[in-house]
Each structure stands twice: as structure tokens, then as C-alpha cells.
Coordinates of C-alpha atoms and ligand atoms in Angstrom, one line a residue:
X1 CA -1.5 40.8 13.9
X2 CA -5.3 41.0 13.4
X3 CA -8.3 42.6 14.9
X4 CA -12.1 41.7 15.0
X5 CA -13.5 44.2 17.5
X6 CA -10.9 47.1 17.2
X7 CA -8.7 45.7 19.9
X8 CA -5.4 44.4 18.6
X9 CA -5.0 40.6 18.6
X10 CA -2.2 38.0 18.0
X11 CA -2.9 34.6 16.8
X12 CA -0.8 31.5 17.0
X13 CA -1.5 27.9 15.7
X14 CA 0.7 25.0 16.6
X15 CA 0.7 21.3 17.1
X16 CA 1.9 18.9 19.7
X17 CA 4.7 16.4 19.0
X18 CA 5.6 12.9 20.1
X19 CA 9.3 12.1 20.9
X20 CA 11.0 9.0 19.6
X21 CA 13.9 9.6 21.8
X22 CA 12.6 11.4 24.9
X23 CA 13.8 14.5 26.7
X24 CA 13.8 13.7 30.5
X25 CA 15.9 15.6 32.8
X26 CA 17.2 19.3 32.8
X27 CA 20.8 20.7 32.6
X28 CA 19.7 24.2 33.5
X29 CA 16.4 24.6 35.4
X30 CA 16.3 28.4 35.2
X31 CA 16.7 28.5 31.3
X32 CA 14.9 25.1 31.0
X33 CA 17.7 23.5 29.0
X34 CA 17.2 19.7 28.5
X35 CA 19.8 17.3 29.8
X36 CA 19.7 15.2 26.7
X37 CA 18.8 15.8 23.0
X38 CA 15.6 14.4 21.5
X39 CA 13.9 13.6 18.3
X40 CA 10.3 14.0 17.6
X41 CA 7.4 14.1 15.0
X42 CA 5.1 17.0 15.0
X43 CA 1.5 15.9 14.8
X44 CA -0.2 17.9 12.1
X45 CA -3.7 16.6 12.7
X46 CA -3.8 17.8 16.2
X47 CA -3.6 21.6 17.0
X48 CA -3.8 24.4 19.4
X49 CA -5.1 27.8 18.4
X50 CA -4.4 30.8 20.7
X51 CA -5.7 34.3 20.4
X52 CA -4.3 36.9 22.7
X53 CA -5.2 40.6 23.3
X54 CA -4.5 43.1 26.1
X55 CA -7.0 43.1 28.9
X56 CA -6.7 45.0 32.2
X57 CA -9.8 43.5 33.8
X58 CA -7.8 41.1 36.2
X59 CA -4.8 43.2 36.5
X60 CA -2.5 40.2 35.5
X61 CA -2.4 37.7 32.6
X62 CA -5.3 35.3 32.4
X63 CA -6.0 32.3 30.2
X64 CA -9.1 30.5 29.1
X65 CA -9.0 26.9 27.8
X66 CA -11.8 26.4 25.4
X67 CA -15.2 27.4 27.1
X68 CA -13.6 27.1 30.6
X69 CA -13.2 29.6 33.4
X70 CA -10.6 32.3 33.3
X71 CA -7.4 31.2 35.2
X72 CA -4.3 33.0 36.1
X73 CA -1.7 32.3 33.5
X74 CA 0.7 29.6 34.7
X75 CA 4.5 29.9 35.2
X76 CA 5.3 28.3 31.8
X77 CA 3.1 30.9 30.0
X78 CA 4.6 33.6 32.2
X79 CA 8.1 32.8 31.1
X80 CA 7.4 33.3 27.4
X81 CA 5.3 36.4 27.9
X82 CA 8.3 37.8 30.0
X83 CA 10.7 37.2 27.1
X84 CA 8.5 39.3 24.8
X85 CA 8.0 42.0 27.5
X86 CA 11.9 42.1 27.7
X87 CA 12.0 42.6 24.0
X88 CA 9.3 45.2 23.6
X89 CA 9.1 47.0 27.0
X90 CA 5.3 46.4 27.0
X91 CA 3.8 45.7 30.5
X92 CA 0.1 45.4 29.9
X93 CA -1.5 42.1 30.9
X94 CA -3.0 39.7 28.4
X95 CA -6.2 37.7 28.0
X96 CA -5.2 34.4 26.3
X97 CA -7.9 32.2 24.7
X98 CA -6.7 28.9 23.7
X99 CA -8.5 25.9 22.1
X100 CA -7.2 22.4 21.1
X101 CA -8.7 19.5 19.2
X102 CA -7.4 16.9 21.6
X103 CA -7.7 16.3 25.4
X104 CA -5.2 18.4 27.6
X105 CA -3.0 17.1 30.4
X106 CA -3.2 13.3 29.7
X107 CA 0.2 12.8 28.3
X108 CA -0.6 14.2 24.8
X109 CA 2.1 16.8 25.0
X110 CA -0.4 19.7 25.4
X111 CA 2.2 22.1 26.9
X112 CA 4.2 21.7 23.7
X113 CA 1.6 22.9 21.5
X114 CA 0.1 25.2 24.1
X115 CA 3.4 27.1 24.7
X116 CA 4.5 27.1 21.1
X117 CA 1.1 28.5 20.0
X118 CA 1.5 31.2 22.6
X119 CA 4.9 32.1 21.4
X120 CA 3.7 32.3 17.9
X121 CA 0.6 34.5 19.1
X122 CA 3.0 36.8 20.9
X123 CA 5.3 37.1 17.9
X124 CA 2.2 38.0 15.8
X125 CA 0.9 40.4 18.4
X126 CA 4.1 42.4 18.6
X127 CA 5.1 42.0 14.9
X128 CA 8.5 40.9 16.2
X129 CA 9.0 38.3 13.2
X130 CA 11.5 36.2 15.2
X131 CA 13.4 33.6 13.1
X132 CA 12.3 29.9 13.7
X133 CA 15.5 29.2 15.8
X134 CA 14.6 32.1 18.2
X135 CA 10.9 31.1 18.3
X136 CA 12.1 27.6 19.3
X137 CA 14.5 28.9 22.0
X138 CA 11.8 31.1 23.5
X139 CA 9.3 28.1 23.5
X140 CA 11.9 26.0 25.3
X141 CA 12.0 28.4 28.1
X142 CA 8.4 27.7 28.7
X143 CA 8.4 24.0 28.0
X144 CA 11.3 21.9 26.7
X145 CA 9.2 19.8 24.3
X146 CA 7.5 23.0 22.9
X147 CA 10.9 24.0 21.3
X148 CA 10.3 21.1 18.8
X149 CA 6.7 22.1 17.9
X150 CA 7.9 25.2 16.1
X151 CA 8.9 22.9 13.2
X152 CA 6.8 20.4 11.1
X153 CA 7.9 16.9 10.3
X154 CA 10.7 15.1 12.2
X155 CA 12.5 17.5 14.5
X156 CA 15.8 17.1 16.3
X157 CA 16.8 18.9 19.3
X158 CA 20.4 18.8 20.2
X159 CA 20.6 21.5 23.0
X160 CA 18.7 24.7 23.2
X161 CA 16.4 24.6 20.1
X162 CA 14.7 22.3 17.7
X163 CA 15.7 21.9 14.1
X164 CA 13.9 20.4 11.1
X165 CA 15.4 17.0 10.3
X166 CA 13.3 15.5 7.5
X167 CA 9.9 14.2 6.4
X168 CA 9.1 10.6 6.3
X169 CA 6.4 10.1 3.7
X170 CA 3.9 7.3 4.6
X171 CA 4.6 7.4 8.3
X172 CA 1.4 7.3 10.2
X173 CA 0.8 8.0 14.0
X174 CA -2.4 7.7 16.1
X175 CA -3.0 7.7 19.8
X176 CA -4.8 4.9 21.6
X177 CA -6.7 6.6 24.4
X178 CA -6.8 4.5 27.5
X179 CA -7.5 7.4 29.9
X180 CA -8.6 11.0 30.0
X181 CA -7.4 11.4 33.6
X182 CA -5.1 14.4 34.4
X183 CA -1.6 13.1 34.9
X184 CA -0.8 12.8 38.6
X185 CA 2.9 13.9 38.4
X186 CA 3.7 16.6 35.9
X187 CA 6.6 16.2 33.7
X188 CA 8.7 19.0 35.2
X189 CA 8.3 17.6 38.7
X190 CA 8.7 14.0 37.4
X191 CA 12.1 14.5 35.6
X192 CA 13.4 16.4 38.8
X193 CA 12.5 13.4 40.9
X194 CA 14.0 11.1 38.6
X195 CA 17.3 13.0 38.2
X196 CA 17.7 13.1 41.9
X197 CA 16.8 9.6 42.9
X198 CA 17.3 7.1 40.0
X199 CA 20.5 5.3 39.5
X200 CA 19.0 3.8 36.3
X201 CA 18.7 7.3 34.9
X202 CA 22.4 7.9 35.3
X203 CA 23.0 4.9 33.0
X204 CA 20.5 6.3 30.5
X205 CA 22.4 9.5 30.3
X206 CA 25.7 7.5 29.4
X207 CA 23.9 5.9 26.4
X208 CA 21.4 8.5 25.1
X209 CA 23.8 10.5 23.0
X210 CA 24.7 7.3 20.9
X211 CA 21.0 6.5 20.7
X212 CA 20.3 9.9 19.2
X213 CA 22.9 9.2 16.5
X214 CA 21.4 5.7 15.8
X215 CA 17.9 7.1 15.7
X216 CA 18.9 10.0 13.3
X217 CA 20.7 7.4 11.0
X218 CA 17.6 4.9 11.1
X219 CA 15.3 7.8 10.2
X220 CA 17.4 9.2 7.4
X221 CA 17.8 5.6 6.0
X222 CA 14.1 5.0 6.2
X223 CA 14.9 1.7 8.2
X224 CA 11.5 1.3 9.8
X225 CA 12.2 -1.9 11.7
X226 CA 15.4 -0.5 13.5
X227 CA 13.5 2.8 14.0
X228 CA 10.5 1.1 15.6
X229 CA 12.6 -1.1 17.9
X230 CA 14.7 1.8 19.2
X231 CA 11.6 4.0 19.7
X232 CA 10.0 1.3 21.9
X233 CA 13.2 0.8 23.8
X234 CA 13.5 4.5 24.5
X235 CA 10.0 4.8 25.7
X236 CA 10.4 1.7 28.0
X237 CA 13.7 3.0 29.4
X238 CA 12.2 6.4 30.2
X239 CA 9.3 4.7 32.0
X240 CA 11.7 2.3 33.8
X241 CA 13.6 5.5 35.1
X242 CA 10.3 6.9 36.3
X243 CA 9.6 3.6 38.2
X244 CA 13.2 3.7 39.5
X245 CA 12.5 7.1 40.9
X246 CA 11.8 7.4 44.7
X247 CA 8.9 7.6 45.4
X248 CA 8.3 5.8 42.0
X249 CA 6.3 7.6 39.2
X250 CA 3.8 5.4 37.4
X251 CA 2.6 7.0 34.2
X252 CA 1.6 3.7 32.6
X253 CA -1.5 1.7 33.7
X254 CA -2.8 -1.7 33.1
X255 CA -4.4 -0.8 29.8
X256 CA -1.1 0.8 28.6
X257 CA 0.7 -2.4 29.3
X258 CA -1.9 -4.3 27.3
X259 CA -1.3 -2.0 24.3
X260 CA 2.5 -2.7 24.6
X261 CA 1.8 -6.5 24.5
X262 CA -0.6 -6.0 21.5
X263 CA 2.2 -4.3 19.6
X264 CA 4.6 -6.9 20.4
X265 CA 2.1 -9.6 19.2
X266 CA 1.4 -7.6 16.0
X267 CA 5.2 -7.5 15.3
X268 CA 5.7 -11.2 15.8
X269 CA 6.8 -12.1 12.3
X270 CA 7.3 -8.6 10.9
X271 CA 7.7 -5.2 12.6
X272 CA 4.6 -3.4 11.7
X273 CA 4.3 -0.8 14.5
X274 CA 6.0 0.9 17.5
X275 CA 4.4 2.3 20.7
X276 CA 5.7 5.3 22.7
X277 CA 4.3 6.9 25.8
X278 CA 5.0 10.4 27.1
X279 CA 4.2 11.3 30.7
X280 CA 0.8 9.6 30.7
X281 CA -0.9 6.4 30.0
X282 CA -2.1 7.0 26.4
X283 CA -0.1 5.2 23.8
X284 CA 1.1 6.6 20.5
X285 CA 1.3 4.1 17.8
X286 CA 3.7 4.6 14.9
X287 CA 3.2 2.7 11.8
X288 CA 3.4 3.1 8.1
X289 CA 1.7 2.3 4.9
X290 CA 0.8 -0.4 3.9
X291 CA 0.5 -1.9 7.4
X292 CA -1.4 1.1 8.8
X293 CA -5.1 0.1 8.1
X294 CA -4.5 -3.4 9.8
X295 CA -2.7 -1.8 12.8
X296 CA -5.3 0.9 13.3
X297 CA -8.2 -1.6 12.8
X298 CA -6.6 -3.9 15.5
X299 CA -7.0 -1.2 18.2
X300 CA -10.3 -0.1 17.0
X301 CA -11.7 -3.6 17.2
X302 CA -10.7 -3.9 20.7
X303 CA -12.8 -0.9 21.5
X304 CA -10.3 1.7 22.1
X305 CA -10.8 5.4 21.3
X306 CA -8.4 6.4 18.6
X307 CA -7.1 9.8 17.9
X308 CA -5.5 10.3 14.5
X309 CA -2.4 12.4 14.8
X310 CA -0.5 12.1 11.6
Ligands
DP6_1 C1 8.0 12.7 28.4 O1 8.4 19.4 27.7 O2 6.5 18.8 29.3 O3 7.1 14.3 26.9 O4 10.3 21.4 29.9 O5 9.4 20.8 32.1 O6 7.7 21.6 30.4 P1 9.1 20.8 30.6 O7 8.7 19.3 30.2 P2 8.0 18.8 29.0 O8 8.5 17.3 29.1 C2 8.3 16.5 27.9 C3 8.6 15.0 28.5 C4 8.2 14.0 27.5 C5 9.3 13.6 26.6 C6 9.5 14.5 25.4 O9 8.5 15.0 24.9 O10 10.6 14.6 24.8

């Protein structure tokens, strides 16, 4: 809890994360429990900082992104605020001011860092000091991927909350920005449509448990080659399920596909990198020392905007 102008404030700083095995589909929509587990890396170099304080001006919770206009807080934010209201009995509305050092709503997992930063700000505001497991569960109620952002490093989510798995020294992650366009189908709506209409998605559900075990083992063994291949396969499978949805959902564009081909060309004689895409066209490239400078330069020389993430 802090105060600059006499008014009580709560501050939360969090980071987005990128999943190596993706969460896609919900077991329980009300509680927002993912249908399958996931494994991700929290992206330390990207962050969201959120400051909250009470404000009765609008009569309801309002949020300001950067220097933008005040907006009514969305349903994901309202879910986590409601949780703290339930704990504290407080009813006063909030002014939420949030800033990120990366572009929002273009598949860079902004809801993960946005919701987890808000949960941390609420915990700070009320002085509730919730344990990490509980902060993760509350974040999940707002956005499934946000549950993983409560932890640093590689994070595993089995059912209701994220848990720290390990660090992988020397691992590097950067985004190749092919579009700043707002995603056309949000992930909540996208995964609902996929679960309802895709037969390929049912097949994914049968194999994803085993895939999680394999991913965990490759990470713990530091087997970069096996890890990279499985990461790319999981991303491809999720996007194939999106295309198999009806009407189909296209998150990748022509440039995304070119990045995929570039990575396969870079990996021709040795696996140097993996790509993975969330619900948007921008690629996350995962590589490690000593291949990192060569892999990064490859995309830089092609004229792409690069966003260093880890
Ligand atoms: C493709 O966490 O944004 O990024 O729970 O509905 O807010 P909601 O979904 P969200 O979905 C993330 C989907 C993904 C994969 C992942 O991060 O695991």
C-alpha cells in the first residue's frame, strides 16, 4: 500500500507469459478453469504496472490504459475485483491506471499481465497478503493465462493455479512483430467456438496430458531440441484447431507463416530455435545461447520489429 496524494493506493507489477503447451478450452466457464494444463515462461523484460485507488467520480470501476480515455472496467477485471470485495466487504469503486511496455491486444498475452498486475495491486491495496497459490487462483478467475504470470521462470499449470517449475539459464525469447492489429476473435470467444465445433480439438484433448509430461521432462533435462520441436508442434496444433473451428478462426497471417518457414530453414542442420503463437499473428521465437545472436539477427535483417522478452 502506498500514497502520493493522501489517497490510499495499491500497486502491482507483473509480466506476460508465453505458453509452450497452450491452454485452449475451458472445463468450467464460470470459474474459468482450463480444460487442459499448460506450461509457460514468464517474460521478465515485458511488464505491466497497475496503480489503483478509490474513485467515486464515475459511480463504477474505471480503467485507463496508458494515456488513453477512461473506460468502464471489463468483465475480466470485474471478476478479480469482486473476489477482493468478497474478502473485505468493501464496495467503493476503483480508478485503475495501467501501463505496459508492449503493445496490447495483438496476441502478446496482455490479459495475463494485465489481470495478474491488477490482482497484485488489489492485494497491495487491501494488505491481504495472499499466498502465491491464492493470487494465482484469483488471477485465473479473470484470465486463465494470468494464473501463470504470478510466478517467474518456467511455470506449470495443472488445473486451477500455476506453480513454479524451474529456471532455464541461457534460454532467450523475443517476439517478431508482424502486426499491431487488434485480434479479431478474442481468446475466450475463440476457445468456446473451437470446443463446440472442432473435431480435431477432441483429438488434441486425448493427447495433451501426455504432451505436458513430455514437455516437463524435456525442460527438466534441458533437452532443447526435443523441447523446441514439441513447442512448435503444440502451437501448430492449437492453430490447426482454430482453423478447424466453424466458422474458422485465423490468428496467423501470411507473414506469420513466413516466420514459421524461416525457423524451419534455420533449423535445417541443427535445431536452433522454436516459434510459438498465441491468439494473434506475432511470433515468439525461443532460442538459447550460443545460437541467440545469429537467430535474432536473422529476423532483424529481414526488417521485422523485434521485441526482446527474455
Ligand atoms: C492462446 O488466458 O487469454 O494464449 O481465460 O478466456 O482469458 P481467458 O483466456 P486467455 O487464453 C490464453 C490462450 C493462449 C494460450 C495460453 O496462453 O496458454
